[in-house]
XYZ file of C-alpha atoms in Angstrom:
366
model
C 30.507 61.708 145.689
C 30.934 61.389 149.795
C 34.207 62.503 151.149
C 33.267 65.721 152.506
C 35.244 68.670 151.979
C 34.464 70.154 155.390
C 37.163 67.791 157.796
C 39.849 68.365 155.627
C 41.259 71.241 157.759
C 39.289 72.203 161.332
C 38.727 75.902 160.255
C 40.220 76.012 156.831
C 39.249 74.381 153.397
C 40.348 74.614 149.823
C 37.136 76.293 148.004
C 38.116 74.922 144.527
C 37.915 71.124 145.544
C 34.052 71.848 146.063
C 33.999 73.898 142.659
C 35.831 70.404 141.021
C 32.912 68.351 142.676
C 30.584 70.713 141.338
C 31.633 70.561 138.255
C 31.826 66.172 138.410
C 28.031 65.736 139.612
C 27.425 68.204 136.432
C 29.257 66.063 134.419
C 27.539 62.801 135.658
C 24.016 64.583 135.322
C 24.882 65.446 131.359
C 25.522 62.011 131.023
C 22.245 60.488 132.627
C 20.711 62.929 130.064
C 22.413 61.883 127.163
C 23.422 65.092 126.677
C 27.739 64.304 126.925
C 28.664 60.472 126.610
C 31.902 61.425 128.153
C 30.163 62.481 131.889
C 31.641 59.542 133.480
C 34.272 60.836 134.141
C 32.653 63.043 136.866
C 32.085 59.810 138.989
C 36.664 58.928 138.491
C 36.757 62.333 139.596
C 34.482 62.155 143.043
C 36.817 58.525 143.269
C 40.363 60.726 143.937
C 38.969 63.448 145.524
C 37.706 60.671 147.722
C 41.115 59.566 147.874
C 42.953 62.206 148.374
C 41.028 63.878 151.238
C 40.160 60.466 153.420
C 43.253 59.121 153.384
C 45.014 62.439 154.398
C 42.821 62.397 157.535
C 43.992 58.669 158.075
C 47.172 59.472 157.473
C 46.838 62.887 160.241
C 45.109 60.346 162.590
C 47.265 57.213 162.409
C 50.520 58.763 164.949
C 47.628 59.431 167.099
C 45.739 56.175 167.136
C 44.375 54.258 170.135
C 44.526 50.899 170.107
C 43.479 50.545 166.537
C 39.702 50.450 166.819
C 38.702 52.868 169.591
C 40.635 55.412 168.400
C 40.933 55.048 164.606
C 38.974 52.496 163.268
C 35.196 53.514 164.851
C 34.798 56.849 164.765
C 36.516 56.506 161.134
C 33.637 54.414 159.969
C 30.847 56.235 162.647
C 31.534 59.555 160.526
C 31.057 57.358 157.109
C 28.212 56.153 158.018
C 27.096 59.578 159.163
C 27.789 60.904 155.599
C 26.427 57.831 153.226
C 24.144 56.166 155.205
C 21.265 58.413 155.665
C 20.454 60.019 152.313
C 21.271 56.618 150.865
C 18.674 54.603 152.702
C 15.846 57.384 152.599
C 16.655 57.247 148.397
C 16.408 53.015 148.292
C 13.288 53.925 150.626
C 11.267 56.313 148.362
C 12.447 53.931 144.832
C 11.722 50.726 147.079
C 8.965 50.897 149.163
C 7.080 54.177 148.442
C 6.763 54.052 145.191
C 5.697 50.370 144.466
C 3.184 51.357 146.625
C 2.280 54.296 145.419
C 2.001 52.504 141.742
C 5.012 54.789 140.365
C 7.021 52.295 140.067
C 7.157 48.348 139.583
C 8.498 46.395 142.975
C 11.417 45.247 142.828
C 12.712 41.936 144.150
C 14.258 42.174 147.755
C 16.631 39.685 146.644
C 18.057 42.355 144.196
C 17.072 45.156 146.982
C 19.357 43.447 149.510
C 22.785 44.392 147.360
C 21.884 48.414 147.107
C 20.315 48.339 151.009
C 24.125 47.073 152.161
C 26.379 48.685 148.929
C 26.971 45.540 146.648
C 24.962 46.593 143.710
C 28.506 46.958 142.020
C 28.533 43.485 142.484
C 25.028 42.262 141.534
C 25.376 44.515 138.139
C 29.117 43.492 137.775
C 28.081 39.885 137.840
C 24.865 39.848 136.309
C 24.414 42.254 134.096
C 21.426 43.807 135.683
C 20.217 46.082 137.753
C 17.602 48.335 139.446
C 17.909 51.235 136.985
C 16.835 53.921 138.794
C 20.058 52.892 141.501
C 22.139 52.104 138.888
C 24.542 54.714 139.645
C 24.918 53.045 143.416
C 27.915 51.002 142.521
C 29.845 53.761 142.898
C 29.095 54.274 146.736
C 29.280 50.631 146.828
C 33.204 50.640 145.426
C 34.143 53.624 147.737
C 32.368 51.686 150.931
C 34.008 48.675 149.846
C 37.100 50.439 149.204
C 36.948 51.547 152.691
C 36.793 48.392 154.359
C 40.335 47.820 154.299
C 42.453 50.699 153.018
C 42.079 51.892 156.895
C 43.963 49.444 158.334
C 46.635 48.763 155.695
C 47.278 52.108 155.714
C 47.762 51.529 159.806
C 49.423 48.898 159.276
C 52.224 50.156 156.335
C 54.851 52.018 157.757
C 55.289 55.075 156.545
C 58.279 54.912 155.137
C 57.066 52.243 152.608
C 53.495 53.357 151.820
C 54.326 55.437 148.960
C 55.905 51.944 147.428
C 52.781 50.318 148.205
C 50.729 52.825 146.888
C 52.170 53.092 143.691
C 52.190 49.229 143.741
C 48.390 48.937 144.156
C 48.142 51.254 141.610
C 49.220 48.172 138.991
C 46.486 46.300 140.205
C 43.686 47.219 138.848
C 45.099 47.569 135.285
C 46.313 44.342 135.324
C 42.793 42.881 136.523
C 41.247 43.979 133.884
C 43.547 42.932 131.462
C 43.045 39.290 133.407
C 39.463 40.007 132.442
C 40.418 40.278 128.853
C 42.459 37.305 128.563
C 39.791 35.000 130.185
C 37.431 36.105 127.858
C 34.446 36.863 130.488
C 31.230 37.011 128.584
C 29.165 38.796 127.840
C 28.412 41.450 130.407
C 32.599 42.534 130.435
C 31.718 46.018 130.070
C 29.971 45.563 133.372
C 32.732 43.375 134.940
C 35.164 45.876 134.258
C 33.489 49.209 135.566
C 31.747 47.808 138.454
C 34.311 46.535 140.255
C 36.042 47.443 143.086
C 39.464 45.631 142.253
C 38.720 47.173 138.984
C 37.886 50.655 139.516
C 39.706 51.760 142.633
C 42.964 53.622 140.484
C 41.164 57.106 141.102
C 40.770 56.396 144.823
C 44.590 55.260 145.017
C 45.869 58.121 142.652
C 43.962 60.818 145.055
C 46.007 58.407 147.796
C 48.987 59.037 146.613
C 48.429 63.037 146.460
C 47.922 62.966 149.855
C 50.904 60.940 150.982
C 52.653 63.583 149.324
C 51.551 66.405 150.180
C 52.954 65.128 153.500
C 55.989 64.639 152.345
C 59.262 67.148 152.850
C 58.368 70.324 150.679
C 54.876 69.556 150.232
C 52.940 69.225 146.396
C 55.648 72.212 145.456
C 58.204 70.323 144.030
C 55.883 68.170 142.527
C 54.636 70.396 139.656
C 56.536 70.078 137.189
C 55.766 66.585 137.038
C 52.508 67.652 137.794
C 52.283 69.687 134.746
C 53.914 66.526 131.967
C 51.325 64.187 133.398
C 48.328 66.376 133.256
C 49.391 66.674 129.663
C 50.006 63.143 128.823
C 46.921 61.772 130.589
C 45.040 64.115 129.351
C 45.476 63.573 125.308
C 45.857 59.828 125.955
C 41.856 60.481 127.818
C 41.486 62.307 124.292
C 42.904 59.639 121.872
C 41.271 56.837 123.757
C 37.661 58.394 123.489
C 37.920 58.907 120.236
C 39.984 56.200 118.454
C 40.455 53.452 120.652
C 40.451 49.973 118.242
C 38.930 48.030 120.636
C 35.775 48.625 123.065
C 38.447 46.069 125.491
C 41.615 48.022 125.041
C 39.408 51.506 125.768
C 38.637 49.822 129.044
C 42.327 48.867 129.463
C 43.772 52.151 129.745
C 41.080 55.102 129.926
C 40.417 54.405 133.408
C 44.388 55.392 134.700
C 43.928 57.696 132.487
C 41.681 59.860 133.292
C 42.881 58.755 137.528
C 45.893 60.438 136.306
C 44.288 63.704 134.242
C 42.093 64.006 137.682
C 44.796 63.283 140.370
C 47.497 65.804 138.422
C 45.175 68.721 138.132
C 44.380 67.804 141.891
C 47.732 68.380 143.011
C 47.701 71.876 140.740
C 44.774 72.888 142.408
C 46.052 72.385 145.994
C 50.043 73.289 145.348
C 48.437 76.815 143.724
C 45.013 78.004 145.663
C 45.757 81.244 144.960
C 45.950 80.223 141.102
C 43.553 81.222 138.495
C 41.860 77.579 138.400
C 41.279 77.640 141.852
C 39.436 80.749 141.427
C 37.676 79.767 138.872
C 36.336 76.703 140.642
C 36.518 78.567 143.697
C 32.597 80.673 142.536
C 30.389 80.525 144.726
C 27.844 78.700 142.420
C 30.372 76.002 141.698
C 31.144 75.717 145.746
C 27.250 75.586 146.503
C 26.625 72.663 143.932
C 29.806 71.390 145.491
C 28.486 70.828 148.977
C 25.400 69.312 148.337
C 26.987 67.392 145.627
C 26.424 63.948 146.998
C 22.777 64.808 147.819
C 22.536 65.824 143.940
C 24.453 62.736 142.780
C 22.001 60.339 144.768
C 19.086 61.983 143.799
C 19.318 63.044 139.887
C 18.583 59.380 138.041
C 15.338 58.858 138.675
C 14.454 62.597 137.578
C 16.762 62.816 134.449
C 15.027 59.545 134.158
C 11.962 60.551 134.356
C 11.836 63.296 131.925
C 13.812 61.370 129.213
C 10.438 59.480 129.168
C 8.391 62.053 128.386
C 10.765 62.734 125.181
C 12.266 65.573 125.418
C 15.465 66.169 124.268
C 18.802 65.904 126.052
C 19.779 69.380 127.008
C 16.154 70.438 128.194
C 16.158 67.280 130.282
C 19.627 68.401 131.710
C 18.225 71.756 132.236
C 15.256 71.056 133.942
C 16.765 67.355 135.723
C 19.370 69.782 137.155
C 17.247 72.248 137.702
C 14.305 69.735 140.364
C 17.698 67.911 141.558
C 19.157 70.603 142.751
C 16.387 71.743 144.545
C 15.407 68.498 146.073
C 19.176 68.038 147.061
C 18.663 71.437 149.011
C 15.801 70.149 151.084
C 17.861 67.141 151.678
C 21.048 68.998 153.084
C 19.199 71.264 155.415
C 16.692 68.382 156.580
C 18.406 65.336 156.304
C 22.104 65.595 155.269
C 23.459 68.927 157.605
C 21.579 67.084 160.802
C 23.425 63.807 160.431
C 27.310 65.238 159.660
C 26.462 67.373 162.675
C 27.110 64.281 165.182
C 30.193 63.573 163.529
C 31.864 65.696 166.377
C 31.143 63.113 168.344
C 33.555 61.079 166.479
C 36.765 62.640 166.759
C 39.368 61.109 164.583
C 42.604 61.072 166.931
C 44.888 63.330 166.112
C 43.355 64.090 163.017
C 43.236 68.712 164.036
C 46.635 68.238 163.775
C 46.699 68.946 159.342
C 49.476 69.781 157.551
C 48.757 71.846 154.691
C 47.728 74.976 154.005
C 44.166 76.118 152.982
C 42.876 80.076 151.975
C 40.771 81.031 154.722
C 37.461 80.162 153.607
C 34.878 83.428 152.537
C 33.090 85.234 154.589
């Protein structure tokens, strides 16, 4: 949702990553339109992309980090704020302040609002099993921002030679946390605890981070292509079986997130290691790249639009088509009027050493 593909390389980018983001955001809109029960995987794809792109930036900046905060932490967090906060807070202001004042929606108590303004709504939803529904999707933004409060410092503090082992160990934490929830029999909102807490949903972020680390090893990603094909097939098959035949909801929650994280990370590795391949060319289509560039705006804005249309009694396919069209128009305005002006300020906060990009990407289309 929130990682900026244009920071992957100072002068080049892999257009297919924009396309992946475009597909992911359409899946999320389809989910909320009632058209695709599997559309939640779009969020996990966003997590994998975010983990890959942002971990890459942090790894490239680490060798030249000056004093930790000034050359590493401060520019990183300023860039995150410029990417995430302006649109998120503008949306919340419209939803929590303007809409109730105009009589369009009921007011939300400030004690609940504050969880959204502070990117903590995943905790509110996880433990209270309640949400301001038109901002319910903000739980994923909360997961990302909470993860990135810790992740840059773990990378900075961990020697490069040990980072791979640390990453692989951390990949076991989220499944174990979900298993602990099962064993503790936490009622009655067990699904929300599984789905919304950072500790239980960081599979994708860490899987993407692992791909970023492998890309910077000797030999790059090319030597992992065969293994990735096996992982792609295995994880895709496991996810399909769980989606269709999981014996209990708890078993589905335990295994489906690592399955989709492994599938998405393997697919990402194959795309990045073969930028001229057929898959990369398909996902690099201009219309998908357009969607991907504006995917954060589409994600943030879409839910109230889709919910309003669904409340009119429209068929799910019509909710999806009309909701996507209206949301894309609003996201285009947001991109020009709000997001792009703030993103242009990121040049004031350059990450030390981040321009020494170790990946090779095709030149962007004219």
